[in-house]
Short mmCIF file of C-alpha atoms and ligand atoms in Angstrom, two decimals:
data_model
loop_
_atom_site.label_atom_id
_atom_site.label_comp_id
_atom_site.label_asym_id
_atom_site.label_seq_id
_atom_site.Cartn_x
_atom_site.Cartn_y
_atom_site.Cartn_z
CA UNK A 1318 75.39 -19.57 82.84
CA UNK A 1319 75.18 -22.73 80.55
CA UNK A 1320 71.21 -23.20 78.89
CA UNK A 1321 68.56 -25.71 79.41
CA UNK A 1322 65.56 -27.10 76.97
CA UNK A 1323 62.68 -28.05 79.01
CA UNK A 1324 59.07 -29.63 77.59
CA UNK A 1325 56.39 -30.41 79.99
CA UNK A 1326 54.44 -32.68 76.79
CA UNK A 1327 50.61 -33.03 78.23
CA UNK A 1328 47.42 -34.11 76.52
CA UNK A 1329 46.20 -30.74 76.24
CA UNK A 1330 49.45 -28.67 75.24
CA UNK A 1331 53.07 -28.77 75.32
CA UNK A 1332 54.97 -26.20 77.50
CA UNK A 1333 58.73 -25.19 75.85
CA UNK A 1334 61.01 -23.59 77.73
CA UNK A 1335 64.61 -22.11 77.68
CA UNK A 1336 66.05 -20.67 80.58
CA UNK A 1337 68.11 -22.34 83.65
CA UNK A 1338 65.74 -21.76 86.72
CA UNK A 1339 62.03 -20.37 87.46
CA UNK A 1340 63.10 -16.60 87.23
CA UNK A 1341 66.13 -16.95 84.45
CA UNK A 1342 63.29 -18.15 81.35
CA UNK A 1343 64.59 -16.16 78.01
CA UNK A 1344 61.39 -18.29 75.87
CA UNK A 1345 58.25 -19.92 76.44
CA UNK A 1346 56.10 -20.95 74.10
CA UNK A 1347 52.33 -23.14 75.11
CA UNK A 1348 51.85 -25.52 71.33
CA UNK A 1349 48.01 -27.29 71.74
CA UNK A 1350 48.45 -31.22 71.75
CA UNK A 1351 46.97 -31.63 68.41
CA UNK A 1352 48.39 -34.58 65.97
CA UNK A 1353 52.00 -35.78 66.95
CA UNK A 1354 53.33 -34.77 63.50
CA UNK A 1355 52.09 -30.99 63.64
CA UNK A 1356 52.74 -30.45 67.34
CA UNK A 1357 56.03 -31.98 67.51
CA UNK A 1358 57.33 -30.05 64.56
CA UNK A 1359 55.86 -26.82 65.95
CA UNK A 1360 58.64 -27.60 69.14
CA UNK A 1361 61.22 -28.13 66.83
CA UNK A 1362 60.72 -25.19 65.13
CA UNK A 1363 60.07 -22.81 68.68
CA UNK A 1364 63.64 -24.61 69.96
CA UNK A 1365 65.43 -24.11 66.61
CA UNK A 1366 64.60 -20.44 66.51
CA UNK A 1367 65.32 -19.72 70.49
CA UNK A 1368 68.58 -21.34 70.54
CA UNK A 1369 70.58 -19.67 67.96
CA UNK A 1370 71.48 -17.02 71.00
CA UNK A 1371 71.76 -19.07 73.66
CA UNK A 1372 72.97 -22.72 72.63
CA UNK A 1373 71.40 -25.18 74.78
CA UNK A 1374 73.23 -27.86 76.72
CA UNK A 1375 70.28 -30.81 77.27
CA UNK A 1376 67.05 -31.21 76.73
CA UNK A 1377 64.89 -32.68 79.37
CA UNK A 1378 61.00 -33.64 78.40
CA UNK A 1379 58.38 -34.46 81.04
CA UNK A 1380 55.68 -36.62 79.10
CA UNK A 1381 52.50 -37.83 79.36
CA UNK A 1382 51.91 -41.64 79.05
CA UNK A 1383 52.35 -44.25 79.47
CA UNK A 1384 55.98 -43.66 78.14
CA UNK A 1385 58.57 -46.51 77.84
CA UNK A 1386 61.71 -45.56 80.14
CA UNK A 1387 63.41 -48.47 79.54
CA UNK A 1388 66.75 -46.76 78.11
CA UNK A 1389 67.85 -50.32 76.49
CA UNK A 1390 64.31 -50.93 74.46
CA UNK A 1391 64.15 -50.51 71.33
CA UNK A 1392 60.77 -48.08 72.01
CA UNK A 1393 62.53 -45.97 74.60
CA UNK A 1394 61.56 -42.47 74.73
CA UNK A 1395 57.91 -43.46 73.09
CA UNK A 1396 54.58 -42.63 74.38
CA UNK A 1397 53.00 -46.49 74.28
CA UNK A 1398 49.59 -47.15 75.25
CA UNK A 1399 48.05 -44.04 75.76
CA UNK A 1400 44.29 -43.73 74.54
CA UNK A 1401 44.81 -40.28 73.29
CA UNK A 1402 43.87 -40.28 69.27
CA UNK A 1403 46.83 -40.79 67.38
CA UNK A 1404 49.37 -40.81 69.55
CA UNK A 1405 49.59 -44.06 70.51
CA UNK A 1406 53.30 -45.30 69.57
CA UNK A 1407 54.92 -42.30 68.66
CA UNK A 1408 58.90 -42.27 69.01
CA UNK A 1409 58.27 -38.70 70.89
CA UNK A 1410 62.40 -38.34 72.11
CA UNK A 1411 63.68 -39.78 69.09
CA UNK A 1412 61.63 -36.94 66.82
CA UNK A 1413 63.51 -34.79 68.82
CA UNK A 1414 66.65 -35.46 69.71
CA UNK A 1415 67.32 -35.81 66.04
CA UNK A 1416 65.85 -32.66 64.71
CA UNK A 1417 68.00 -30.31 67.65
CA UNK A 1418 71.00 -32.68 67.23
CA UNK A 1419 71.35 -32.32 71.53
CA UNK A 1420 71.46 -34.97 74.09
CA UNK A 1421 67.30 -34.91 75.34
CA UNK A 1422 66.44 -36.60 78.18
CA UNK A 1423 63.01 -38.29 78.85
CA UNK A 1424 60.96 -38.87 82.00
CA UNK A 1425 56.87 -38.99 83.12
CA UNK A 1426 55.61 -35.97 83.27
CA UNK A 1427 54.84 -36.38 87.28
CA UNK A 1428 58.17 -37.37 87.43
CA UNK A 1429 59.64 -34.44 86.43
CA UNK A 1430 57.04 -32.52 87.93
CA UNK A 1431 58.57 -34.07 91.41
CA UNK A 1432 61.93 -33.20 90.21
CA UNK A 1433 61.24 -29.77 89.67
CA UNK A 1434 59.46 -29.68 93.39
CA UNK A 1435 62.32 -31.29 94.94
CA UNK A 1436 64.72 -28.15 93.14
CA UNK A 1437 62.55 -25.70 93.71
CA UNK A 1438 59.17 -26.00 95.68
CA UNK A 1439 57.71 -27.62 98.47
CA UNK A 1440 60.15 -30.60 98.78
CA UNK A 1441 63.44 -28.77 98.96
CA UNK A 1442 65.93 -30.77 100.78
CA UNK A 1443 63.59 -34.12 100.70
CA UNK A 1444 65.40 -37.29 99.41
CA UNK A 1445 61.47 -39.30 99.45
CA UNK A 1446 58.22 -37.50 98.51
CA UNK A 1447 55.39 -37.77 95.87
CA UNK A 1448 53.33 -35.90 93.52
CA UNK A 1449 50.33 -36.41 92.62
CA UNK A 1450 48.84 -34.66 90.33
CA UNK A 1451 44.72 -34.51 89.97
CA UNK A 1452 43.01 -32.83 87.32
CA UNK A 1453 41.76 -34.09 83.72
CA UNK A 1454 43.30 -37.23 84.51
CA UNK A 1455 45.26 -38.36 87.72
CA UNK A 1456 49.22 -39.36 88.08
CA UNK A 1457 52.06 -39.63 90.41
CA UNK A 1458 55.25 -39.94 90.75
CA UNK A 1459 58.11 -40.85 93.22
CA UNK A 1460 61.04 -39.87 94.24
CA UNK A 1461 62.71 -42.50 96.54
CA UNK A 1462 66.26 -42.51 97.77
CA UNK A 1463 66.46 -39.66 95.94
CA UNK A 1464 65.61 -41.50 92.83
CA UNK A 1465 62.95 -40.92 90.34
CA UNK A 1466 60.92 -44.33 90.44
CA UNK A 1467 60.48 -46.46 87.16
CA UNK A 1468 60.42 -49.76 88.59
CA UNK A 1469 59.32 -52.09 85.81
CA UNK A 1470 57.60 -49.39 83.78
CA UNK A 1471 57.15 -46.36 86.19
CA UNK A 1472 53.96 -46.19 88.61
CA UNK A 1473 50.68 -45.42 87.44
CA UNK A 1474 49.10 -44.18 90.79
CA UNK A 1475 45.72 -42.84 88.99
CA UNK A 1476 44.84 -46.56 88.49
CA UNK A 1477 45.00 -48.08 91.99
CA UNK A 1478 41.60 -49.47 92.77
CA UNK A 1479 40.00 -47.27 95.45
CA UNK A 1480 36.95 -49.23 97.56
CA UNK A 1481 33.40 -47.69 96.07
CA UNK A 1482 30.39 -47.93 97.80
CA UNK A 1483 27.72 -48.16 94.85
CA UNK A 1484 25.30 -47.47 97.10
CA UNK A 1485 26.79 -44.38 98.33
CA UNK A 1486 27.93 -43.21 94.92
CA UNK A 1487 26.40 -45.60 92.10
CA UNK A 1488 28.64 -43.80 89.50
CA UNK A 1489 30.67 -46.59 87.54
CA UNK A 1490 33.84 -44.21 86.80
CA UNK A 1491 35.26 -43.16 83.46
CA UNK A 1492 38.13 -44.53 82.97
CA UNK A 1493 38.55 -46.34 79.25
CA UNK A 1494 40.56 -49.20 80.87
CA UNK A 1495 39.15 -50.03 84.49
CA UNK A 1496 35.90 -48.19 84.99
CA UNK A 1497 36.07 -47.07 88.51
CA UNK A 1498 39.57 -46.15 89.35
CA UNK A 1499 41.33 -43.61 91.24
CA UNK A 1500 41.13 -41.37 87.71
CA UNK A 1501 38.02 -42.82 86.66
CA UNK A 1502 36.02 -41.54 90.21
CA UNK A 1503 37.96 -38.61 90.77
CA UNK A 1504 39.48 -36.91 87.83
CA UNK A 1505 37.89 -33.21 86.70
CA UNK A 1506 36.06 -35.46 83.77
CA UNK A 1507 34.61 -38.38 86.10
CA UNK A 1508 33.40 -35.39 88.25
CA UNK A 1509 31.40 -33.06 85.56
CA UNK A 1510 30.11 -36.68 84.18
CA UNK A 1511 28.95 -37.23 87.75
CA UNK A 1512 27.22 -34.09 88.57
CA UNK A 1513 25.54 -33.96 85.57
CA UNK A 1514 27.62 -32.63 83.14
CA UNK A 1515 28.45 -29.43 85.24
CA UNK A 1516 33.05 -28.41 84.60
CA UNK A 1517 34.23 -29.68 87.88
CA UNK A 1518 35.17 -25.47 88.73
CA UNK A 1519 32.03 -24.62 88.25
CA UNK A 1520 30.44 -26.88 91.68
CA UNK A 1521 30.71 -24.65 94.61
CA UNK A 1522 32.15 -24.82 97.68
CA UNK A 1523 29.31 -26.54 99.82
CA UNK A 1524 28.55 -29.24 97.24
CA UNK A 1525 27.98 -32.60 97.91
CA UNK A 1526 30.75 -33.57 95.05
CA UNK A 1527 33.73 -32.18 97.50
CA UNK A 1528 33.09 -34.19 100.36
CA UNK A 1529 33.07 -37.54 97.93
CA UNK A 1530 36.41 -36.16 96.55
CA UNK A 1531 38.11 -35.49 99.13
CA UNK A 1532 37.32 -39.09 100.54
CA UNK A 1533 38.75 -40.93 97.35
CA UNK A 1534 41.53 -38.84 97.35
CA UNK A 1535 42.12 -39.19 100.71
CA UNK A 1536 41.68 -43.22 100.04
CA UNK A 1537 44.27 -42.75 97.54
CA UNK A 1538 46.72 -40.94 99.95
CA UNK A 1539 46.57 -43.20 102.89
CA UNK A 1540 47.33 -46.15 100.16
CA UNK A 1541 50.35 -44.31 98.52
CA UNK A 1542 51.45 -43.49 102.17
CA UNK A 1543 51.08 -47.23 103.31
CA UNK A 1544 53.01 -48.33 100.13
CA UNK A 1545 56.06 -45.64 99.93
CA UNK A 1546 56.24 -44.48 103.14
CA UNK A 1547 56.89 -40.65 101.64
CA UNK A 1548 58.22 -37.82 103.87
CA UNK A 1549 55.64 -35.54 101.71
CA UNK A 1550 52.72 -36.00 99.20
CA UNK A 1551 52.26 -32.90 97.24
CA UNK A 1552 49.34 -33.06 95.42
CA UNK A 1553 48.48 -30.52 92.44
CA UNK A 1554 46.38 -30.41 89.56
CA UNK A 1555 43.21 -28.21 88.52
CA UNK A 1556 41.04 -30.09 91.03
CA UNK A 1557 43.40 -29.59 93.84
CA UNK A 1558 43.50 -25.58 92.67
CA UNK A 1559 40.50 -25.98 94.99
CA UNK A 1560 42.07 -25.09 97.99
CA UNK A 1561 39.09 -26.08 100.09
CA UNK A 1562 39.85 -29.75 99.32
CA UNK A 1563 43.70 -30.30 101.43
CA UNK A 1564 41.69 -29.33 104.82
CA UNK A 1565 39.30 -32.19 103.89
CA UNK A 1566 41.45 -34.46 102.49
CA UNK A 1567 44.26 -33.80 105.56
CA UNK A 1568 41.01 -34.83 107.88
CA UNK A 1569 39.86 -37.91 106.18
CA UNK A 1570 43.61 -38.91 105.45
CA UNK A 1571 43.62 -38.25 109.36
CA UNK A 1572 40.54 -40.50 109.80
CA UNK A 1573 41.81 -43.40 107.50
CA UNK A 1574 44.96 -44.16 108.79
CA UNK A 1575 43.33 -44.14 112.06
CA UNK A 1576 46.67 -43.87 114.70
CA UNK A 1577 48.21 -46.84 112.87
CA UNK A 1578 50.62 -44.86 111.58
CA UNK A 1579 53.02 -42.62 114.50
CA UNK A 1580 53.87 -39.35 113.01
CA UNK A 1581 52.90 -36.04 113.92
CA UNK A 1582 52.88 -35.62 110.29
CA UNK A 1583 49.83 -37.23 110.25
CA UNK A 1584 48.11 -35.19 113.22
CA UNK A 1585 50.09 -32.08 114.74
CA UNK A 1586 51.56 -30.83 111.70
CA UNK A 1587 49.06 -32.26 108.82
CA UNK A 1588 49.31 -29.24 106.87
CA UNK A 1589 53.09 -29.90 106.78
CA UNK A 1590 52.49 -33.30 105.13
CA UNK A 1591 50.29 -33.02 102.81
CA UNK A 1592 50.46 -29.71 100.64
CA UNK A 1593 49.77 -28.04 97.43
CA UNK A 1594 52.73 -27.32 94.80
CA UNK A 1595 55.08 -24.89 95.94
CA UNK A 1596 55.17 -24.38 91.64
CA UNK A 1597 51.84 -23.78 91.33
CA UNK A 1598 51.46 -25.41 88.14
CA UNK A 1599 54.74 -24.83 86.81
CA UNK A 1600 56.17 -27.68 88.44
CA UNK A 1601 56.55 -30.37 85.17
CA UNK A 1602 57.27 -27.60 82.46
CA UNK A 1603 60.55 -26.43 85.58
CA UNK A 1604 60.64 -29.57 86.41
CA UNK A 1605 61.62 -30.56 82.72
CA UNK A 1606 64.42 -27.90 83.06
CA UNK A 1607 65.99 -29.75 86.19
CA UNK A 1608 65.82 -33.27 84.18
CA UNK A 1609 68.21 -31.77 81.56
CA UNK A 1610 70.48 -29.78 83.98
CA UNK A 1611 70.91 -33.02 86.12
CA UNK A 1612 71.34 -35.09 83.19
CA UNK A 1613 74.10 -32.80 81.85
CA UNK A 1614 75.39 -30.40 84.47
CA UNK A 1615 77.59 -27.31 83.63
CA UNK A 1616 80.70 -28.62 82.62
ZN1 ZN B 2663 42.49 -46.14 85.53
#
């Protein structure tokens, strides 16, 4: 059996695994995201200590961003303009590759999560779908024509602009770059700021925050469906762990599309169109394994 490494590099923690699939994880660790040096050293130590019995073929990294994915760029594999203190211009890929002397493949956390969902989760057999996470931040990965979409840099679905009715919702938003973009209005921290500091997970199901939240998510999904024409939209992240949001978002998307896009997936079969991740909160780290496996297949 060929063994791979996977790293989900997140803003609050790095999750590292060694294995070959969801049921074949040989070692795993979680490292809190502190300074780049300290965090990366922890990660490297985990792989060095745990790969002696199981030599790795390659490592996949799904990183928070923005990141540089242009293989010809001098800053390929860097975390670039992140507002996370200390992490701007961090050569994440280079540090790991050099320390482990292994081929390392690099992509966004949400693109790798999409890969995980295609291999083992809610998008098996699909070639055109989106994975959007709504949690501490908001981001989206896209598999289009069975390829991860990078484009100019990579999509930033969390920073699209949404219609914002200031009378109904005077909250200005919290994105440091845009104020009331999708992430600024609808991330977990945005919910908390808008509703008097109560963490999103403590707000009860009948609280008016959720109708507004479903409205913003539906506006975003509507836009993404018009842009990408996906066969499925997977909504993950901490906020979406409130499963009651799914029927609310599906209904609102149906209302917003207003019959224009003709498909039973937006009407009778909408439960099959907007879905939770099949891998729960493991899409990112398992997707990092898939990234490694597909980049360096078994010989
Ligand atoms: Zn923004």
